C-alpha atoms as a PDB file:
ATOM      1  CA  MET A   1     -23.621 -26.866  -3.367  1.00  0.00           C
ATOM      2  CA  GLY A   2     -24.617 -23.188  -3.662  1.00  0.00           C
ATOM      3  CA  TYR A   3     -22.561 -20.128  -4.438  1.00  0.00           C
ATOM      4  CA  PRO A   4     -19.649 -20.064  -1.917  1.00  0.00           C
ATOM      5  CA  VAL A   5     -20.039 -17.572   0.922  1.00  0.00           C
ATOM      6  CA  MET A   6     -16.530 -16.226   0.372  1.00  0.00           C
ATOM      7  CA  PHE A   7     -17.414 -15.352  -3.226  1.00  0.00           C
ATOM      8  CA  GLN A   8     -20.610 -13.624  -2.058  1.00  0.00           C
ATOM      9  CA  ILE A   9     -18.534 -11.488   0.304  1.00  0.00           C
ATOM     10  CA  GLU A  10     -16.039 -10.637  -2.445  1.00  0.00           C
ATOM     11  CA  ASP A  11     -18.872  -9.648  -4.815  1.00  0.00           C
ATOM     12  CA  ILE A  12     -19.809  -6.892  -2.363  1.00  0.00           C
ATOM     13  CA  TYR A  13     -16.401  -6.089  -0.886  1.00  0.00           C
ATOM     14  CA  TYR A  14     -14.370  -5.362  -4.031  1.00  0.00           C
ATOM     15  CA  PRO A  15     -16.869  -2.981  -5.694  1.00  0.00           C
ATOM     16  CA  ALA A  16     -17.168  -1.104  -2.373  1.00  0.00           C
ATOM     17  CA  LEU A  17     -13.377  -0.988  -2.073  1.00  0.00           C
ATOM     18  CA  ALA A  18     -13.086   0.363  -5.623  1.00  0.00           C
ATOM     19  CA  ALA A  19     -15.790   2.976  -4.999  1.00  0.00           C
ATOM     20  CA  VAL A  20     -13.913   4.241  -1.939  1.00  0.00           C
ATOM     21  CA  GLY A  21     -10.306   3.700  -3.031  1.00  0.00           C
ATOM     22  CA  VAL A  22     -10.278   5.853  -6.167  1.00  0.00           C
ATOM     23  CA  PRO A  23     -11.745   9.073  -4.677  1.00  0.00           C
ATOM     24  CA  VAL A  24      -9.845   8.923  -1.372  1.00  0.00           C
ATOM     25  CA  ASN A  25      -6.479   8.502  -3.114  1.00  0.00           C
ATOM     26  CA  LEU A  26      -7.287  11.220  -5.663  1.00  0.00           C
ATOM     27  CA  VAL A  27      -8.263  13.571  -2.822  1.00  0.00           C
ATOM     28  CA  ALA A  28      -5.006  12.762  -0.997  1.00  0.00           C
ATOM     29  CA  ILE A  29      -2.915  13.459  -4.118  1.00  0.00           C
ATOM     30  CA  VAL A  30      -4.617  16.803  -4.806  1.00  0.00           C
ATOM     31  CA  ILE A  31      -4.555  18.089  -1.217  1.00  0.00           C
ATOM     32  CA  LEU A  32      -1.007  16.949  -0.413  1.00  0.00           C
ATOM     33  CA  SER A  33       0.307  18.339  -3.726  1.00  0.00           C
ATOM     34  CA  ARG A  34      -0.901  21.821  -2.725  1.00  0.00           C
ATOM     35  CA  GLY A  35       1.557  21.772   0.188  1.00  0.00           C
ATOM     36  CA  LYS A  36      -0.783  23.472   2.669  1.00  0.00           C
ATOM     37  CA  CYS A  37      -1.061  20.672   5.229  1.00  0.00           C
ATOM     38  CA  GLY A  38       1.750  21.837   7.515  1.00  0.00           C
ATOM     39  CA  LEU A  39       3.994  18.957   6.444  1.00  0.00           C
ATOM     40  CA  SER A  40       7.530  19.322   5.119  1.00  0.00           C
ATOM     41  CA  LYS A  41       8.006  19.084   1.342  1.00  0.00           C
ATOM     42  CA  CYS A  42       9.971  15.888   1.900  1.00  0.00           C
ATOM     43  CA  ILE A  43       7.102  14.178   3.749  1.00  0.00           C
ATOM     44  CA  SER A  44       4.553  15.483   1.233  1.00  0.00           C
ATOM     45  CA  ARG A  45       6.557  13.974  -1.645  1.00  0.00           C
ATOM     46  CA  TYR A  46       6.510  10.525  -0.046  1.00  0.00           C
ATOM     47  CA  LEU A  47       2.809  10.710   0.794  1.00  0.00           C
ATOM     48  CA  VAL A  48       1.871  11.812  -2.742  1.00  0.00           C
ATOM     49  CA  GLY A  49       3.997   8.992  -4.182  1.00  0.00           C
ATOM     50  CA  MET A  50       2.329   6.452  -1.902  1.00  0.00           C
ATOM     51  CA  ALA A  51      -1.150   7.743  -2.790  1.00  0.00           C
ATOM     52  CA  ALA A  52      -0.377   7.545  -6.528  1.00  0.00           C
ATOM     53  CA  ALA A  53       0.881   3.951  -6.175  1.00  0.00           C
ATOM     54  CA  ASP A  54      -2.174   3.023  -4.073  1.00  0.00           C
ATOM     55  CA  LEU A  55      -4.462   4.548  -6.709  1.00  0.00           C
ATOM     56  CA  LEU A  56      -2.846   2.400  -9.395  1.00  0.00           C
ATOM     57  CA  VAL A  57      -3.257  -0.678  -7.164  1.00  0.00           C
ATOM     58  CA  VAL A  58      -6.980   0.067  -6.764  1.00  0.00           C
ATOM     59  CA  ILE A  59      -7.464   0.584 -10.517  1.00  0.00           C
ATOM     60  CA  THR A  60      -5.578  -2.528 -11.636  1.00  0.00           C
ATOM     61  CA  ASP A  61      -6.641  -5.021  -8.971  1.00  0.00           C
ATOM     62  CA  PRO A  62     -10.095  -4.395  -7.450  1.00  0.00           C
ATOM     63  CA  ILE A  63     -11.517  -2.554 -10.489  1.00  0.00           C
ATOM     64  CA  LEU A  64     -10.048  -4.065 -13.660  1.00  0.00           C
ATOM     65  CA  THR A  65      -9.309  -7.557 -12.341  1.00  0.00           C
ATOM     66  CA  ARG A  66     -11.741  -8.508  -9.582  1.00  0.00           C
ATOM     67  CA  VAL A  67     -14.805  -6.327 -10.243  1.00  0.00           C
ATOM     68  CA  GLY A  68     -14.374  -6.890 -13.980  1.00  0.00           C
ATOM     69  CA  LYS A  69     -14.235 -10.656 -13.496  1.00  0.00           C
ATOM     70  CA  ILE A  70     -17.388 -10.604 -11.339  1.00  0.00           C
ATOM     71  CA  TYR A  71     -19.620  -8.285 -13.373  1.00  0.00           C
ATOM     72  CA  PHE A  72     -18.014  -7.995 -16.839  1.00  0.00           C
ATOM     73  CA  PRO A  73     -16.384 -11.374 -17.591  1.00  0.00           C
ATOM     74  CA  ASP A  74     -16.639 -10.873 -21.383  1.00  0.00           C
ATOM     75  CA  SER A  75     -15.090  -7.409 -21.374  1.00  0.00           C
ATOM     76  CA  PHE A  76     -12.136  -6.545 -23.647  1.00  0.00           C
ATOM     77  CA  VAL A  77     -10.082  -6.210 -20.443  1.00  0.00           C
ATOM     78  CA  PHE A  78      -9.872 -10.007 -20.373  1.00  0.00           C
ATOM     79  CA  ILE A  79      -8.364 -10.358 -23.814  1.00  0.00           C
ATOM     80  CA  THR A  80      -4.937 -11.846 -23.075  1.00  0.00           C
ATOM     81  CA  PRO A  81      -2.862  -9.035 -24.667  1.00  0.00           C
ATOM     82  CA  VAL A  82      -4.777  -6.587 -22.439  1.00  0.00           C
ATOM     83  CA  CYS A  83      -4.927  -8.517 -19.167  1.00  0.00           C
ATOM     84  CA  ARG A  84      -1.204  -9.338 -19.268  1.00  0.00           C
ATOM     85  CA  PRO A  85      -0.060  -5.706 -18.892  1.00  0.00           C
ATOM     86  CA  ILE A  86      -2.810  -5.144 -16.316  1.00  0.00           C
ATOM     87  CA  MET A  87      -1.425  -7.993 -14.209  1.00  0.00           C
ATOM     88  CA  PHE A  88       2.084  -6.588 -14.624  1.00  0.00           C
ATOM     89  CA  LEU A  89       0.926  -3.109 -13.546  1.00  0.00           C
ATOM     90  CA  GLY A  90      -0.866  -4.595 -10.546  1.00  0.00           C
ATOM     91  CA  TYR A  91       2.247  -6.372  -9.312  1.00  0.00           C
ATOM     92  CA  SER A  92       4.420  -3.302 -10.027  1.00  0.00           C
ATOM     93  CA  ALA A  93       2.100  -0.896  -8.211  1.00  0.00           C
ATOM     94  CA  THR A  94       1.932  -3.179  -5.166  1.00  0.00           C
ATOM     95  CA  VAL A  95       5.735  -3.482  -4.968  1.00  0.00           C
ATOM     96  CA  VAL A  96       6.197   0.287  -5.373  1.00  0.00           C
ATOM     97  CA  SER A  97       3.495   1.093  -2.784  1.00  0.00           C
ATOM     98  CA  VAL A  98       5.016  -1.270  -0.216  1.00  0.00           C
ATOM     99  CA  TRP A  99       8.587  -0.075  -0.699  1.00  0.00           C
ATOM    100  CA  LEU A 100       7.569   3.603  -0.622  1.00  0.00           C
ATOM    101  CA  THR A 101       6.088   2.876   2.809  1.00  0.00           C
ATOM    102  CA  VAL A 102       9.497   1.484   3.791  1.00  0.00           C
ATOM    103  CA  ALA A 103      11.234   4.533   2.288  1.00  0.00           C
ATOM    104  CA  PHE A 104       8.943   6.902   4.219  1.00  0.00           C
ATOM    105  CA  THR A 105       9.537   4.972   7.447  1.00  0.00           C
ATOM    106  CA  PHE A 106      13.301   5.096   6.879  1.00  0.00           C
ATOM    107  CA  ASP A 107      13.142   8.835   6.150  1.00  0.00           C
ATOM    108  CA  ARG A 108      11.394   9.480   9.463  1.00  0.00           C
ATOM    109  CA  PHE A 109      13.863   7.159  11.224  1.00  0.00           C
ATOM    110  CA  VAL A 110      16.736   9.259   9.866  1.00  0.00           C
ATOM    111  CA  ALA A 111      14.963  12.512  10.829  1.00  0.00           C
ATOM    112  CA  ILE A 112      14.450  11.345  14.413  1.00  0.00           C
ATOM    113  CA  CYS A 113      17.481   9.160  15.090  1.00  0.00           C
ATOM    114  CA  CYS A 114      20.309  10.442  12.849  1.00  0.00           C
ATOM    115  CA  GLU A 115      20.877  14.149  13.455  1.00  0.00           C
ATOM    116  CA  ASN A 116      24.072  14.283  11.362  1.00  0.00           C
ATOM    117  CA  LEU A 117      22.423  12.701   8.313  1.00  0.00           C
ATOM    118  CA  LYS A 118      19.078  14.478   8.663  1.00  0.00           C
ATOM    119  CA  THR A 119      19.956  17.723   6.855  1.00  0.00           C
ATOM    120  CA  LYS A 120      21.418  15.873   3.854  1.00  0.00           C
ATOM    121  CA  TYR A 121      18.944  13.007   3.521  1.00  0.00           C
ATOM    122  CA  CYS A 122      15.562  14.405   4.605  1.00  0.00           C
ATOM    123  CA  THR A 123      15.126  16.788   1.667  1.00  0.00           C
ATOM    124  CA  GLU A 124      12.620  17.150  -1.155  1.00  0.00           C
ATOM    125  CA  LYS A 125      15.305  16.335  -3.736  1.00  0.00           C
ATOM    126  CA  THR A 126      16.312  13.107  -1.984  1.00  0.00           C
ATOM    127  CA  ALA A 127      12.657  12.106  -1.648  1.00  0.00           C
ATOM    128  CA  ALA A 128      12.131  12.603  -5.401  1.00  0.00           C
ATOM    129  CA  VAL A 129      15.216  10.498  -6.199  1.00  0.00           C
ATOM    130  CA  VAL A 130      14.124   7.722  -3.809  1.00  0.00           C
ATOM    131  CA  ILE A 131      10.573   7.666  -5.228  1.00  0.00           C
ATOM    132  CA  GLY A 132      11.897   7.514  -8.793  1.00  0.00           C
ATOM    133  CA  THR A 133      14.398   4.779  -7.934  1.00  0.00           C
ATOM    134  CA  VAL A 134      11.813   2.672  -6.087  1.00  0.00           C
ATOM    135  CA  SER A 135       9.371   3.044  -8.992  1.00  0.00           C
ATOM    136  CA  VAL A 136      11.918   1.958 -11.615  1.00  0.00           C
ATOM    137  CA  LEU A 137      13.200  -0.974  -9.539  1.00  0.00           C
ATOM    138  CA  GLY A 138       9.668  -2.058  -8.597  1.00  0.00           C
ATOM    139  CA  CYS A 139       8.580  -2.139 -12.235  1.00  0.00           C
ATOM    140  CA  SER A 140      11.782  -3.910 -13.289  1.00  0.00           C
ATOM    141  CA  GLU A 141      11.373  -6.609 -10.629  1.00  0.00           C
ATOM    142  CA  SER A 142       7.793  -7.230 -11.796  1.00  0.00           C
ATOM    143  CA  VAL A 143       8.588  -7.652 -15.517  1.00  0.00           C
ATOM    144  CA  PRO A 144       8.715 -11.501 -15.330  1.00  0.00           C
ATOM    145  CA  TRP A 145       5.053 -11.562 -14.240  1.00  0.00           C
ATOM    146  CA  TYR A 146       4.139 -10.354 -17.733  1.00  0.00           C
ATOM    147  CA  PHE A 147       5.589 -13.542 -19.234  1.00  0.00           C
ATOM    148  CA  ILE A 148       4.129 -15.956 -16.665  1.00  0.00           C
ATOM    149  CA  TYR A 149       0.602 -15.776 -18.122  1.00  0.00           C
ATOM    150  CA  GLU A 150      -0.888 -17.474 -21.165  1.00  0.00           C
ATOM    151  CA  PRO A 151      -4.427 -17.567 -22.646  1.00  0.00           C
ATOM    152  CA  TYR A 152      -6.994 -19.695 -20.866  1.00  0.00           C
ATOM    153  CA  VAL A 153      -9.060 -20.177 -24.026  1.00  0.00           C
ATOM    154  CA  ILE A 154      -9.059 -19.011 -27.650  1.00  0.00           C
ATOM    155  CA  ILE A 155     -12.437 -17.937 -29.066  1.00  0.00           C
ATOM    156  CA  ASP A 156     -12.674 -16.931 -32.737  1.00  0.00           C
ATOM    157  CA  ASN A 157      -8.883 -16.652 -32.868  1.00  0.00           C
ATOM    158  CA  VAL A 158      -8.947 -14.219 -29.937  1.00  0.00           C
ATOM    159  CA  PRO A 159      -6.945 -15.328 -26.860  1.00  0.00           C
ATOM    160  CA  ARG A 160      -8.927 -14.626 -23.705  1.00  0.00           C
ATOM    161  CA  HIS A 161      -8.152 -14.464 -19.977  1.00  0.00           C
ATOM    162  CA  CYS A 162      -4.799 -14.963 -18.261  1.00  0.00           C
ATOM    163  CA  ILE A 163      -3.714 -18.089 -16.424  1.00  0.00           C
ATOM    164  CA  PHE A 164      -0.321 -19.270 -15.214  1.00  0.00           C
ATOM    165  CA  LYS A 165       1.674 -21.248 -17.758  1.00  0.00           C
ATOM    166  CA  LEU A 166       1.797 -24.992 -17.154  1.00  0.00           C
ATOM    167  CA  ASN A 167       5.499 -24.943 -16.285  1.00  0.00           C
ATOM    168  CA  PHE A 168       5.050 -22.177 -13.696  1.00  0.00           C
ATOM    169  CA  ARG A 169       4.380 -24.733 -10.944  1.00  0.00           C
ATOM    170  CA  THR A 170       7.074 -27.164 -12.078  1.00  0.00           C
ATOM    171  CA  SER A 171       9.935 -24.989 -13.333  1.00  0.00           C
ATOM    172  CA  PRO A 172      12.674 -24.362 -10.728  1.00  0.00           C
ATOM    173  CA  VAL A 173      13.374 -20.991 -12.399  1.00  0.00           C
ATOM    174  CA  TRP A 174       9.810 -19.762 -11.913  1.00  0.00           C
ATOM    175  CA  ALA A 175       9.740 -21.259  -8.399  1.00  0.00           C
ATOM    176  CA  ALA A 176      12.899 -19.324  -7.536  1.00  0.00           C
ATOM    177  CA  PHE A 177      11.427 -16.115  -8.951  1.00  0.00           C
ATOM    178  CA  GLU A 178       8.155 -16.541  -7.025  1.00  0.00           C
ATOM    179  CA  LEU A 179      10.058 -17.162  -3.791  1.00  0.00           C
ATOM    180  CA  PHE A 180      12.270 -14.112  -4.447  1.00  0.00           C
ATOM    181  CA  HIS A 181       9.181 -11.984  -5.104  1.00  0.00           C
ATOM    182  CA  LEU A 182       7.440 -13.129  -1.917  1.00  0.00           C
ATOM    183  CA  ILE A 183      10.566 -12.419   0.143  1.00  0.00           C
ATOM    184  CA  LEU A 184      11.036  -9.015  -1.486  1.00  0.00           C
ATOM    185  CA  THR A 185       7.358  -8.081  -1.145  1.00  0.00           C
ATOM    186  CA  PRO A 186       6.014  -8.216   1.504  1.00  0.00           C
ATOM    187  CA  CYS A 187       8.263 -10.177   3.915  1.00  0.00           C
ATOM    188  CA  VAL A 188      11.377  -7.971   3.904  1.00  0.00           C
ATOM    189  CA  PRO A 189       9.421  -4.654   4.019  1.00  0.00           C
ATOM    190  CA  PHE A 190       7.211  -5.982   6.814  1.00  0.00           C
ATOM    191  CA  PHE A 191      10.158  -6.812   9.074  1.00  0.00           C
ATOM    192  CA  LEU A 192      12.099  -3.680   8.045  1.00  0.00           C
ATOM    193  CA  ILE A 193       9.195  -1.450   9.073  1.00  0.00           C
ATOM    194  CA  LEU A 194       8.892  -3.314  12.368  1.00  0.00           C
ATOM    195  CA  LEU A 195      12.625  -2.937  13.026  1.00  0.00           C
ATOM    196  CA  LEU A 196      12.749   0.760  12.094  1.00  0.00           C
ATOM    197  CA  ASN A 197       9.738   1.531  14.293  1.00  0.00           C
ATOM    198  CA  VAL A 198      11.242  -0.300  17.270  1.00  0.00           C
ATOM    199  CA  MET A 199      14.506   1.627  16.878  1.00  0.00           C
ATOM    200  CA  THR A 200      12.613   4.906  16.448  1.00  0.00           C
ATOM    201  CA  VAL A 201      10.527   4.305  19.581  1.00  0.00           C
ATOM    202  CA  ARG A 202      13.653   3.495  21.555  1.00  0.00           C
ATOM    203  CA  ARG A 203      15.315   6.722  20.408  1.00  0.00           C
ATOM    204  CA  ILE A 204      12.203   8.778  21.173  1.00  0.00           C
ATOM    205  CA  LEU A 205      11.907   7.424  24.697  1.00  0.00           C
ATOM    206  CA  VAL A 206      15.551   8.194  25.470  1.00  0.00           C
ATOM    207  CA  ALA A 207      15.403  11.672  23.927  1.00  0.00           C
ATOM    208  CA  SER A 208      12.127  12.502  25.698  1.00  0.00           C
ATOM    209  CA  GLN A 209      13.519  11.561  29.114  1.00  0.00           C
ATOM    210  CA  VAL A 210      16.625  13.671  28.556  1.00  0.00           C
ATOM    211  CA  ARG A 211      14.682  16.738  27.341  1.00  0.00           C
ATOM    212  CA  ARG A 212      12.144  16.476  30.150  1.00  0.00           C
ATOM    213  CA  GLY A 213      14.969  16.308  32.676  1.00  0.00           C
ATOM    214  CA  LEU A 214      16.732  19.350  31.229  1.00  0.00           C
ATOM    215  CA  ARG A 215      13.568  21.429  30.859  1.00  0.00           C
ATOM    216  CA  GLY A 216      12.310  20.322  34.265  1.00  0.00           C
ATOM    217  CA  ARG A 217      15.451  21.651  35.963  1.00  0.00           C
ATOM    218  CA  SER A 218      15.501  24.912  34.008  1.00  0.00           C
ATOM    219  CA  ASN A 219      11.881  25.915  33.325  1.00  0.00           C
ATOM    220  CA  GLY A 220       9.660  23.737  35.480  1.00  0.00           C
ATOM    221  CA  GLU A 221       7.695  20.647  34.577  1.00  0.00           C
ATOM    222  CA  ASN A 222       4.558  22.334  33.163  1.00  0.00           C
ATOM    223  CA  HIS A 223       6.183  24.135  30.223  1.00  0.00           C
ATOM    224  CA  LYS A 224       5.498  22.748  26.768  1.00  0.00           C
ATOM    225  CA  ASP A 225       8.413  21.840  24.557  1.00  0.00           C
ATOM    226  CA  PRO A 226       7.740  23.145  20.981  1.00  0.00           C
ATOM    227  CA  GLU A 227      10.273  20.774  19.424  1.00  0.00           C
ATOM    228  CA  MET A 228       8.722  17.762  21.136  1.00  0.00           C
ATOM    229  CA  GLU A 229       5.247  18.904  20.055  1.00  0.00           C
ATOM    230  CA  ASN A 230       6.346  19.107  16.394  1.00  0.00           C
ATOM    231  CA  ARG A 231       8.117  15.789  16.657  1.00  0.00           C
ATOM    232  CA  LYS A 232       5.012  14.256  18.225  1.00  0.00           C
ATOM    233  CA  LYS A 233       2.904  15.136  15.138  1.00  0.00           C
ATOM    234  CA  SER A 234       5.461  13.545  12.827  1.00  0.00           C
ATOM    235  CA  ILE A 235       5.663  10.450  15.023  1.00  0.00           C
ATOM    236  CA  ILE A 236       1.867  10.019  15.141  1.00  0.00           C
ATOM    237  CA  LEU A 237       1.731  10.176  11.335  1.00  0.00           C
ATOM    238  CA  LEU A 238       4.613   7.696  10.988  1.00  0.00           C
ATOM    239  CA  PHE A 239       3.246   5.160  13.453  1.00  0.00           C
ATOM    240  CA  SER A 240      -0.285   5.439  12.044  1.00  0.00           C
ATOM    241  CA  ILE A 241       0.854   4.693   8.477  1.00  0.00           C
ATOM    242  CA  SER A 242       3.348   1.958   9.356  1.00  0.00           C
ATOM    243  CA  GLY A 243       1.032   0.462  12.004  1.00  0.00           C
ATOM    244  CA  SER A 244      -1.816   0.280   9.504  1.00  0.00           C
ATOM    245  CA  PHE A 245       0.501  -1.395   6.992  1.00  0.00           C
ATOM    246  CA  ILE A 246       1.667  -3.984   9.540  1.00  0.00           C
ATOM    247  CA  LEU A 247      -1.865  -4.830  10.718  1.00  0.00           C
ATOM    248  CA  LEU A 248      -3.311  -5.185   7.213  1.00  0.00           C
ATOM    249  CA  TRP A 249      -0.360  -7.108   5.766  1.00  0.00           C
ATOM    250  CA  VAL A 250       0.399  -9.440   8.694  1.00  0.00           C
ATOM    251  CA  THR A 251      -2.159 -12.041   7.523  1.00  0.00           C
ATOM    252  CA  GLN A 252      -0.654 -12.018   4.029  1.00  0.00           C
ATOM    253  CA  VAL A 253       2.898 -12.395   5.365  1.00  0.00           C
ATOM    254  CA  VAL A 254       2.005 -15.269   7.705  1.00  0.00           C
ATOM    255  CA  ASN A 255      -0.077 -16.963   4.990  1.00  0.00           C
ATOM    256  CA  ASN A 256       2.777 -16.703   2.454  1.00  0.00           C
ATOM    257  CA  ILE A 257       5.262 -18.207   4.918  1.00  0.00           C
ATOM    258  CA  TYR A 258       2.816 -21.024   5.762  1.00  0.00           C
ATOM    259  CA  ARG A 259       2.156 -21.792   2.087  1.00  0.00           C
ATOM    260  CA  ARG A 260       5.868 -22.003   1.300  1.00  0.00           C
ATOM    261  CA  MET A 261       6.613 -24.186   4.346  1.00  0.00           C
ATOM    262  CA  THR A 262       3.734 -26.609   3.629  1.00  0.00           C
ATOM    263  CA  ASP A 263       3.941 -26.347  -0.186  1.00  0.00           C
ATOM    264  CA  THR A 264       0.211 -25.581  -0.347  1.00  0.00           C
ATOM    265  CA  ARG A 265      -0.903 -25.171  -3.968  1.00  0.00           C
ATOM    266  CA  TYR A 266      -4.480 -26.462  -3.991  1.00  0.00           C
ATOM    267  CA  TYR A 267      -7.465 -26.416  -1.610  1.00  0.00           C
ATOM    268  CA  ASN A 268      -9.958 -29.151  -0.789  1.00  0.00           C
ATOM    269  CA  SER A 269     -12.990 -26.879  -1.138  1.00  0.00           C
ATOM    270  CA  TYR A 270     -14.134 -23.260  -0.903  1.00  0.00           C
ATOM    271  CA  THR A 271     -14.789 -23.824   2.803  1.00  0.00           C
ATOM    272  CA  ASP A 272     -11.212 -24.964   3.421  1.00  0.00           C
ATOM    273  CA  PRO A 273      -9.775 -22.712   6.177  1.00  0.00           C
ATOM    274  CA  ARG A 274      -6.623 -22.281   4.078  1.00  0.00           C
ATOM    275  CA  PHE A 275      -8.671 -20.949   1.154  1.00  0.00           C
ATOM    276  CA  ILE A 276     -10.607 -18.586   3.447  1.00  0.00           C
ATOM    277  CA  THR A 277      -7.328 -17.336   4.936  1.00  0.00           C
ATOM    278  CA  GLN A 278      -5.896 -16.792   1.463  1.00  0.00           C
ATOM    279  CA  ALA A 279      -8.961 -14.817   0.326  1.00  0.00           C
ATOM    280  CA  THR A 280      -9.112 -12.793   3.551  1.00  0.00           C
ATOM    281  CA  SER A 281      -5.417 -11.898   3.403  1.00  0.00           C
ATOM    282  CA  GLY A 282      -5.913 -10.572  -0.142  1.00  0.00           C
ATOM    283  CA  MET A 283      -8.877  -8.463   0.950  1.00  0.00           C
ATOM    284  CA  LEU A 284      -6.952  -6.976   3.875  1.00  0.00           C
ATOM    285  CA  GLN A 285      -3.900  -6.323   1.716  1.00  0.00           C
ATOM    286  CA  LEU A 286      -5.952  -4.344  -0.816  1.00  0.00           C
ATOM    287  CA  LEU A 287      -7.677  -2.451   1.995  1.00  0.00           C
ATOM    288  CA  SER A 288      -4.256  -1.031   2.897  1.00  0.00           C
ATOM    289  CA  SER A 289      -4.327   0.928  -0.373  1.00  0.00           C
ATOM    290  CA  CYS A 290      -7.307   2.956   0.899  1.00  0.00           C
ATOM    291  CA  THR A 291      -6.465   3.664   4.540  1.00  0.00           C
ATOM    292  CA  ASN A 292      -3.789   6.376   4.361  1.00  0.00           C
ATOM    293  CA  THR A 293      -6.238   9.187   3.528  1.00  0.00           C
ATOM    294  CA  CYS A 294      -8.325   8.228   6.568  1.00  0.00           C
ATOM    295  CA  ILE A 295      -5.136   8.387   8.643  1.00  0.00           C
ATOM    296  CA  TYR A 296      -4.381  11.902   7.370  1.00  0.00           C
ATOM    297  CA  VAL A 297      -7.923  13.017   8.239  1.00  0.00           C
ATOM    298  CA  LEU A 298      -7.647  11.601  11.762  1.00  0.00           C
ATOM    299  CA  THR A 299      -4.105  12.798  12.552  1.00  0.00           C
ATOM    300  CA  GLN A 300      -3.555  16.016  10.551  1.00  0.00           C
ATOM    301  CA  ALA A 301      -5.711  19.055  11.459  1.00  0.00           C
ATOM    302  CA  LYS A 302      -4.605  21.066   8.404  1.00  0.00           C
ATOM    303  CA  PHE A 303      -5.412  18.169   6.093  1.00  0.00           C
ATOM    304  CA  ARG A 304      -8.927  18.119   7.567  1.00  0.00           C
ATOM    305  CA  GLU A 305      -9.162  21.845   6.965  1.00  0.00           C
ATOM    306  CA  GLU A 306      -8.089  21.494   3.326  1.00  0.00           C
ATOM    307  CA  LEU A 307     -10.564  18.630   2.860  1.00  0.00           C
ATOM    308  CA  LYS A 308     -13.399  20.770   4.252  1.00  0.00           C
ATOM    309  CA  ASN A 309     -12.444  23.600   1.890  1.00  0.00           C
ATOM    310  CA  ALA A 310     -12.401  21.162  -1.042  1.00  0.00           C
ATOM    311  CA  VAL A 311     -15.901  19.927  -0.152  1.00  0.00           C
ATOM    312  CA  LYS A 312     -17.237  23.452   0.437  1.00  0.00           C
ATOM    313  CA  TYR A 313     -15.870  24.883  -2.826  1.00  0.00           C
ATOM    314  CA  PRO A 314     -18.320  23.205  -5.276  1.00  0.00           C
ATOM    315  CA  LEU A 315     -21.190  23.742  -2.814  1.00  0.00           C
ATOM    316  CA  ASN A 316     -20.395  27.462  -2.630  1.00  0.00           C
ATOM    317  CA  LEU A 317     -20.307  27.641  -6.429  1.00  0.00           C
ATOM    318  CA  ILE A 318     -23.733  25.994  -6.638  1.00  0.00           C
ATOM    319  CA  VAL A 319     -25.144  28.423  -4.058  1.00  0.00           C
ATOM    320  CA  LYS A 320     -23.740  31.413  -6.004  1.00  0.00           C
ATOM    321  CA  LEU A 321     -25.209  30.092  -9.246  1.00  0.00           C
ATOM    322  CA  VAL A 322     -28.629  29.588  -7.612  1.00  0.00           C
ATOM    323  CA  LYS A 323     -28.569  33.082  -6.120  1.00  0.00           C
ATOM    324  CA  SER A 324     -27.566  34.688  -9.415  1.00  0.00           C
END
């Protein structure tokens, strides 16, 4: 039996994901932090927070864990005292990234559907508090993962690699924690985002019909509504981010539910459809940490403008240096 096809795909996929994920998230953080993309400070705060969490996900999972395991298996990264905190950071960053997506979706739901609460909740200060709270709670919830791992082997008195402790699969305490973690991330966020988007769409449809009726009677049908145009941009951004999250996480959610219902812990072979589904769901999940910048480029004209300026700046410097 040769090298499994799924492993061959991962050997190419994860380095490519790492090569793309780090620069795109760094670019998003820098451009959004400048506040020149035509977005409110509240929205910018959430997007910067999400990009920072996604960047940490890319560093800890595809780069340090998966690419390191493929190409640098003897690296110091796989000394147990080092890989333990890396695993903890990976889980923490994923939880924070997912719940910041929920927080952003809820913020836009309030802005569109709750006029009375909008002025108090949809502010830069509230966004900063929410991001800080989600970060602290996400890290706190992930602390047990640090203690779940033990050395796989000890070489020259140096513990190497991280594997689950033997009692992880048999202890009811660890089983309860794993189930709680899977429900908290990603099942609850997945269905919350779906619910909030459905309620937002319903509100938008009702509000649009009412405004069209009022403007149609007073100004004629061909006049543009500035408020609806501004709201449309915000809605496109919201649905693009949350829609991308739902599409890329749906395989992971369904796979987690299936595994819990069937108590699947082992696979017959590397060609087992359940193993392929598990590997594919992980690849799609990690892809979600690289897609938001592409969404900004496609949906936000001012973001595209800032990106062009960022690309042109070093080129202009080089041209000036050559000329001088």
